[in-house]
Coordinates of C-alpha atoms in Angstrom, one line a residue:
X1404 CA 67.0 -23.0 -20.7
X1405 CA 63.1 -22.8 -20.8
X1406 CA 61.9 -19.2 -21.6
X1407 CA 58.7 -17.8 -20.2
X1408 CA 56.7 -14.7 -21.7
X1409 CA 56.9 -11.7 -19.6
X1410 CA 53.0 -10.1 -18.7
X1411 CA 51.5 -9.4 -22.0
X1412 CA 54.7 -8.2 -24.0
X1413 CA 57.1 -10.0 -25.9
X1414 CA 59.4 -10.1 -24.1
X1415 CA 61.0 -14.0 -23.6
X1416 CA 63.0 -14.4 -21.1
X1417 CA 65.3 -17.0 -19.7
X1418 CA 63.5 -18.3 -16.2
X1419 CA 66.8 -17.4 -14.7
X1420 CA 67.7 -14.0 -14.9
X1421 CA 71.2 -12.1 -13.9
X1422 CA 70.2 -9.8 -11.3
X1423 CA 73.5 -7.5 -12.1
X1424 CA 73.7 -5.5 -8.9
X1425 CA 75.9 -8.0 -7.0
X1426 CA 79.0 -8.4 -9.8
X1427 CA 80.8 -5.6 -8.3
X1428 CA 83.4 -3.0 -9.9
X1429 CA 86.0 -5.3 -11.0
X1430 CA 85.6 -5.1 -15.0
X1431 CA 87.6 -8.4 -15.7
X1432 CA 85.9 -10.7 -12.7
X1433 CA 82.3 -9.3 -13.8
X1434 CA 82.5 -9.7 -17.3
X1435 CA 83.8 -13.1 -16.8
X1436 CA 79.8 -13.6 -14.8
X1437 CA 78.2 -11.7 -17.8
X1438 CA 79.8 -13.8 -20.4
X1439 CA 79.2 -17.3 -18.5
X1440 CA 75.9 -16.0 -18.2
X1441 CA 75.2 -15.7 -22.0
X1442 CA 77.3 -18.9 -22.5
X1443 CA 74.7 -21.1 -20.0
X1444 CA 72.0 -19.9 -21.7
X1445 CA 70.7 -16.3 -19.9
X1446 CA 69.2 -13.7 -21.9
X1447 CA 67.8 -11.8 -19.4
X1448 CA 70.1 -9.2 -17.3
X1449 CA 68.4 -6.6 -15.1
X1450 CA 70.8 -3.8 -13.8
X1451 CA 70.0 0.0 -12.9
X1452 CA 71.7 3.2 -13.4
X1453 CA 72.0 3.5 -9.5
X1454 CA 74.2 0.6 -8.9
X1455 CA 77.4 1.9 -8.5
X1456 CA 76.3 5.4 -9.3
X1457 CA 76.4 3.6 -13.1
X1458 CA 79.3 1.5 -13.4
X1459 CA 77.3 -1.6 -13.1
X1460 CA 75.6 -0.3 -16.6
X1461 CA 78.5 0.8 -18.3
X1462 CA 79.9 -3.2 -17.1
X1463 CA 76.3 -4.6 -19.0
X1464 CA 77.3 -2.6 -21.9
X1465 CA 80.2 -3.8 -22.5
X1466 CA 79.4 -7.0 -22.1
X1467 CA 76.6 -7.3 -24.6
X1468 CA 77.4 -4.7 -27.2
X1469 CA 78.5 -7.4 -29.8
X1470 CA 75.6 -9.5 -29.2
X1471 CA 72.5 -7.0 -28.1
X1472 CA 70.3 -9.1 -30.1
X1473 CA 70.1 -12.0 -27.8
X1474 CA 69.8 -10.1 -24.8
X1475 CA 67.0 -9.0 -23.1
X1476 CA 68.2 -6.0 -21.0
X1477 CA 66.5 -4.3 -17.9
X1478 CA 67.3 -1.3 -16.3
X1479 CA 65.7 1.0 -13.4
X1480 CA 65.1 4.7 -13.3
X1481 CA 63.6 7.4 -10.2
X1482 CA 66.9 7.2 -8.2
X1483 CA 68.8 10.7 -8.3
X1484 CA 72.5 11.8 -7.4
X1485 CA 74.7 14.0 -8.7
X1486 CA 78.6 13.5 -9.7
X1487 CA 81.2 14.1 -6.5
X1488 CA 78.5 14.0 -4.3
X1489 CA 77.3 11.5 -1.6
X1490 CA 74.0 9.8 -1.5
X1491 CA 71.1 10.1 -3.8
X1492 CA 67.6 11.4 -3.8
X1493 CA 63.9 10.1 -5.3
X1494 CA 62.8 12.2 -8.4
X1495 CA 59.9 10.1 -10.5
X1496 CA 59.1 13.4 -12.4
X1497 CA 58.4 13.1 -16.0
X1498 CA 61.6 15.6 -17.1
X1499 CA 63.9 13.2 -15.1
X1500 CA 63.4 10.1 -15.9
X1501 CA 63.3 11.2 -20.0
X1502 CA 66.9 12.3 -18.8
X1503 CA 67.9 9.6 -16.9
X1504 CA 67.0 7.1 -19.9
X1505 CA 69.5 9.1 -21.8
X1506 CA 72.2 9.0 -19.9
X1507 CA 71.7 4.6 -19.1
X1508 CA 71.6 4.4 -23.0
X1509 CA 75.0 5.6 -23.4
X1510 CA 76.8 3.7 -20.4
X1511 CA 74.9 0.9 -21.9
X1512 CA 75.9 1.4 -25.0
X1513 CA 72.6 0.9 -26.9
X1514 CA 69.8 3.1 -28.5
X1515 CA 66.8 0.8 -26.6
X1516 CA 65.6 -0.7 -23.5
X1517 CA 64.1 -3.9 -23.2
X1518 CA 62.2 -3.0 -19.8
X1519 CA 62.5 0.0 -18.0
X1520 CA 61.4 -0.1 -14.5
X1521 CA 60.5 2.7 -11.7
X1522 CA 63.4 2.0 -9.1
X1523 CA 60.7 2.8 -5.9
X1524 CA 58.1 4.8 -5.8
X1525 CA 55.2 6.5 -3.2
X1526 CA 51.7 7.1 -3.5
X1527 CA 53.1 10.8 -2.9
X1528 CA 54.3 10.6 -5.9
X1529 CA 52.7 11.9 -9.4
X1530 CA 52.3 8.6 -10.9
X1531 CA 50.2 9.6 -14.0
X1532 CA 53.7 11.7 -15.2
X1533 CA 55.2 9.1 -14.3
X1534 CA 53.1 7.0 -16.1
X1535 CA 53.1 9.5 -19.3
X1536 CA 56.9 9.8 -19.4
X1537 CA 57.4 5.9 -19.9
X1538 CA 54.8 6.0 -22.3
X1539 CA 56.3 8.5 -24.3
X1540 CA 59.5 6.6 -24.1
X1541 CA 57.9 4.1 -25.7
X1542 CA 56.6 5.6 -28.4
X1543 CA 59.9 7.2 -29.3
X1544 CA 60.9 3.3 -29.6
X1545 CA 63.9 4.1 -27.0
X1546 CA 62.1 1.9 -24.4
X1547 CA 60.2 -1.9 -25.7
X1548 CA 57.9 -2.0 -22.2
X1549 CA 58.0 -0.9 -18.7
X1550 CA 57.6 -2.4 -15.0
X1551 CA 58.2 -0.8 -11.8
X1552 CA 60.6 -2.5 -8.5
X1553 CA 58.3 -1.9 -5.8
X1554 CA 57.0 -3.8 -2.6
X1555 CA 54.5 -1.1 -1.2
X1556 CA 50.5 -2.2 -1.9
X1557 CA 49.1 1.0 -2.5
X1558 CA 52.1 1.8 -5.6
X1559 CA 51.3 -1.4 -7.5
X1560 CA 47.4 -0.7 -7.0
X1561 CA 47.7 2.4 -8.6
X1562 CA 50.1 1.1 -11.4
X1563 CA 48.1 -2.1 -12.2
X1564 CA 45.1 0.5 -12.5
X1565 CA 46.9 3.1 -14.7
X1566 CA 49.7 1.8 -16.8
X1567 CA 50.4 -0.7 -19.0
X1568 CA 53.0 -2.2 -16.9
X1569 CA 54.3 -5.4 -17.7
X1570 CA 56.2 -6.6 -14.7
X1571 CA 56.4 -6.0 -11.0
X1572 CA 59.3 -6.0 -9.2
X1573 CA 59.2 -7.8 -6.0
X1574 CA 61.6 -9.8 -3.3
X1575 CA 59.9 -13.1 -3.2
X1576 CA 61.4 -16.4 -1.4
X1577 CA 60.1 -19.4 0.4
X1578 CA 61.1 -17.0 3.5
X1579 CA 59.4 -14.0 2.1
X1580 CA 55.9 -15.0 0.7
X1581 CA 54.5 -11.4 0.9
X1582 CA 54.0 -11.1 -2.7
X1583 CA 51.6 -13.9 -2.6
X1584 CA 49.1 -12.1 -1.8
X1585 CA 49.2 -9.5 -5.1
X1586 CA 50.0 -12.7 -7.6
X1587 CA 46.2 -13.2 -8.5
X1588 CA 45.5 -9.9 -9.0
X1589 CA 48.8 -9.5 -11.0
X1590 CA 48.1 -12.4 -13.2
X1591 CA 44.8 -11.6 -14.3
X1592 CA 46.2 -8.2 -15.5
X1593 CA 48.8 -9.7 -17.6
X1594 CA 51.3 -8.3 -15.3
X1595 CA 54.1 -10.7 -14.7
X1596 CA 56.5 -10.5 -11.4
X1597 CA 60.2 -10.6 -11.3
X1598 CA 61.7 -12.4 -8.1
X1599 CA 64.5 -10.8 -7.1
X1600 CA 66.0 -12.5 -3.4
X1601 CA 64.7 -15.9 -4.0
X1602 CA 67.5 -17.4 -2.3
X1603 CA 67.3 -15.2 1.0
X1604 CA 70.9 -14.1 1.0
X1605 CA 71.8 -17.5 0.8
X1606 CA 70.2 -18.6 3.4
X1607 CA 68.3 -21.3 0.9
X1608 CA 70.9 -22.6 -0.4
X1609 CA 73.5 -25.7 0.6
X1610 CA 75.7 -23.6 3.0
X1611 CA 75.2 -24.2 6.3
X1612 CA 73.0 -21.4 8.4
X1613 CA 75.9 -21.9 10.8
X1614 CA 78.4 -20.0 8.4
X1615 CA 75.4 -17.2 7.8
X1616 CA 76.5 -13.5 8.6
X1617 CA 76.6 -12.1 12.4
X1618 CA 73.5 -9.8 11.4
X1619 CA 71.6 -12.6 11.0
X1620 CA 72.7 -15.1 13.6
X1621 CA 71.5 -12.2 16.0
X1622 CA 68.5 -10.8 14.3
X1623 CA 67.0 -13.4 12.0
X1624 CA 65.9 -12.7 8.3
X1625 CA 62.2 -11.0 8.4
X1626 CA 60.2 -12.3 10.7
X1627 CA 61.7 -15.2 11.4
X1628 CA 64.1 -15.4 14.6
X1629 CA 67.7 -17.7 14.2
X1630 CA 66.4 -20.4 16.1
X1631 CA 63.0 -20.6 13.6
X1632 CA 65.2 -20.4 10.7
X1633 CA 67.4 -23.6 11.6
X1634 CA 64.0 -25.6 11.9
X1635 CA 62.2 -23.8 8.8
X1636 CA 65.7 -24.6 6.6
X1637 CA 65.1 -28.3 7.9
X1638 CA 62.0 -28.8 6.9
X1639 CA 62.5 -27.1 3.6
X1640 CA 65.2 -29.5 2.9
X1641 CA 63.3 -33.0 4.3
X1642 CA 60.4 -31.6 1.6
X1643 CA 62.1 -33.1 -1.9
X1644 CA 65.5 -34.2 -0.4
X1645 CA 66.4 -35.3 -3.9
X1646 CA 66.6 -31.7 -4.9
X1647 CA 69.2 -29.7 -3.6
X1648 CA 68.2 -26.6 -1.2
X1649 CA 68.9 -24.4 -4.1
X1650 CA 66.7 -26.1 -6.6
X1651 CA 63.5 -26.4 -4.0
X1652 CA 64.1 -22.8 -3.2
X1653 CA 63.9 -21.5 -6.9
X1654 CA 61.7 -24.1 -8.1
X1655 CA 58.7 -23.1 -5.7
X1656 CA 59.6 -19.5 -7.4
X1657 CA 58.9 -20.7 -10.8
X1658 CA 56.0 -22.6 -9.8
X1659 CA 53.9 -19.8 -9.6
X1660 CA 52.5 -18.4 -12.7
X1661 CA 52.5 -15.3 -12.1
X1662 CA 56.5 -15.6 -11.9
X1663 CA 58.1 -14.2 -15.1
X1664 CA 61.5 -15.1 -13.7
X1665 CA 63.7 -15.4 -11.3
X1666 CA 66.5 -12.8 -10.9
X1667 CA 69.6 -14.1 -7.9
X1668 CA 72.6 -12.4 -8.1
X1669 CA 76.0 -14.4 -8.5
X1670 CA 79.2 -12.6 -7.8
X1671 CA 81.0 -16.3 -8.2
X1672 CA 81.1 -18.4 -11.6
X1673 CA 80.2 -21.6 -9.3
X1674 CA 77.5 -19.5 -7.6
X1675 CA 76.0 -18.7 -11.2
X1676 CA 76.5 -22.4 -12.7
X1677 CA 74.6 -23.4 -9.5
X1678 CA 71.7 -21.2 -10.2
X1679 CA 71.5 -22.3 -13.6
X1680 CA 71.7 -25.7 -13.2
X1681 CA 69.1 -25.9 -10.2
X1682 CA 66.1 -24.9 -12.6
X1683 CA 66.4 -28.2 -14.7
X1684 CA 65.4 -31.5 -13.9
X1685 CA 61.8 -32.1 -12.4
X1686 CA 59.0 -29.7 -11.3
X1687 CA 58.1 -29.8 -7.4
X1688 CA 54.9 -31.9 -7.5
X1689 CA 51.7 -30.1 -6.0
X1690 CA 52.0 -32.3 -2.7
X1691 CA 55.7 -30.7 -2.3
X1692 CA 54.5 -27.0 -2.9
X1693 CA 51.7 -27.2 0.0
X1694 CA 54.3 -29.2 2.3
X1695 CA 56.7 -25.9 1.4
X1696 CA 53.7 -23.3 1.9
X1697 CA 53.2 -25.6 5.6
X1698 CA 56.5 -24.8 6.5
X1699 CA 56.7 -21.0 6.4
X1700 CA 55.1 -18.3 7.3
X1701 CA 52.6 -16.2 5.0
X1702 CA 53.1 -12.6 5.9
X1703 CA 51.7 -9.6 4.1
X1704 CA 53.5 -6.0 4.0
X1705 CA 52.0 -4.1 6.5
X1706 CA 53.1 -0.7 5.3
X1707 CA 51.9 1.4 2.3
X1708 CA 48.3 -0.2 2.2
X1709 CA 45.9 2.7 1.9

């Protein structure tokens, strides 16, 4: 699998990802994903310690700790909770996350980070500790580089400005196009962006919208409504109807250069195959990426501007 450079690190990753959070608690069916992962060619495998208040790290672990060479491994920090109790809290402080990093490294079973990434984050917060404690990390060698999963304007402003951030975290599909606005800015700072969601919960892929959840049959995906969904799947399929639905929808992804890679989950081996498989082949031609941008909507987050 092709292998793109993430921001200005060097870090090379596998355009597909494994975004781990979807594998579940079942130790035997998710290393069977991990290790067909590894086997189709994915280095990349982005987890975080609240997944399953840490199982889903100690699963990673295990999974790679005979072969942590050939893995690039990301993990997420910020989110708080304490054993037996319900729920977690946001703590970005300095003294937490230089704990929390401690604790991921042992269910991981490792002594570095490839990328550690802010799980969040306000402009409340006090993003220059924040800032100084991944730095530190760093220097101590127990983290390679750092990113931060956030949607809200105002956070990646401020981090773009401040750190030396490599990669920004961001849902991005042909259905959710809000990042678009940030990927200039983004790529001139050598900041590359992870796309987490790029198959909308499925909807982008070969299954039928008539088989999509009740949730969504009554209330749409984003802004879009059911009814504008069954047209905007139609014309996203008529677009390159040699390519599967799958293939247009990650394809458009990787088009962008600001895209480091993309990161679907898979909590089926024929779900995973799929996704790997739907990145070879042929590039969507220029003609087919402004038909796509045609054919759904460009919002912009609303929230967290200023």
């Amino acid at each position: 699998m092709k292998k793109r450079t993430l921001g200005h690190s060097d870090l090379q990753v596998s355009e597909v990802g494994l975004g781990c959070m979807s594998l579940g608690t079942d130790k035997k069916h998710a290393l069977s994903i991990l290790d067909e992962a590894l086997e189709l060619g994915i280095n990349y495998l982005d987890t975080a310690d609240l997944y399953d208040f840490g199982r889903n790290e100690e699963i990673v672990g295990e999974a790679i700790k005979s072969r942590r060479q050939d893995v690039i491994l990301a993990t997420k920090a910020g989110n708080r909770w304490e054993e037996g109790k319900p729920g977690w809290f946001w703590d970005p402080r300095k003294a937490y996350i230089k704990e929390a990093v401690k604790r991921s490294l042992k269910r991981l079973q490792t002594d570095y980070i490839d990328l550690y990434q802010l799980h969040g984050g306000t402009i409340e917060d006090n993003i220059d500790e924040t800032i100084e404690a991944f730095e530190e990390l760093k220097q101590e060698g127990v983290i390679r580089h750092y990113g931060i999963s956030s949607i809200r304007p105002n956070v990646i402003k401020e981090y773009v400005k401040k750190s030396n951030i490599v990669t920004v975290m961001m849902q991005y599909s042909l259905l959710d196009r809000r990042p678009e606005e940030w990927l200039s800015l983004l790529e001139e700072h050598g900041i590359s962006v992870i796309a987490r969601g790029p198959l909308a919960k499925g909807i982008l892929t070969e299954k039928p919208l008539s088989d999509a959840n009740a949730s969504i049959k009554k209330s749409g995906y984003l802004s879009y409504s059911y009814d504008e969904l069954i047209k905007t799947k139609a014309d996203i399929e008529k677009t390159a109807p040699d390519l599967s639905a799958t293939e247009t929808a990650l394809k458009y992804i990787l088009a962008q250069p600001a895209v480091g890679a993309v990161i679907p989950g898979a909590s089926k081996l024929s779900q995973l195959r799929e996704n790997v498989e739907s990145v070879g082949g042929r590039s969507l031609t220029e003609q087919e990426i402004k038909a796509l941008r045609f054919y759904t909507k460009r919002d912009v987050y609303t929230a967290h501007r200023e």
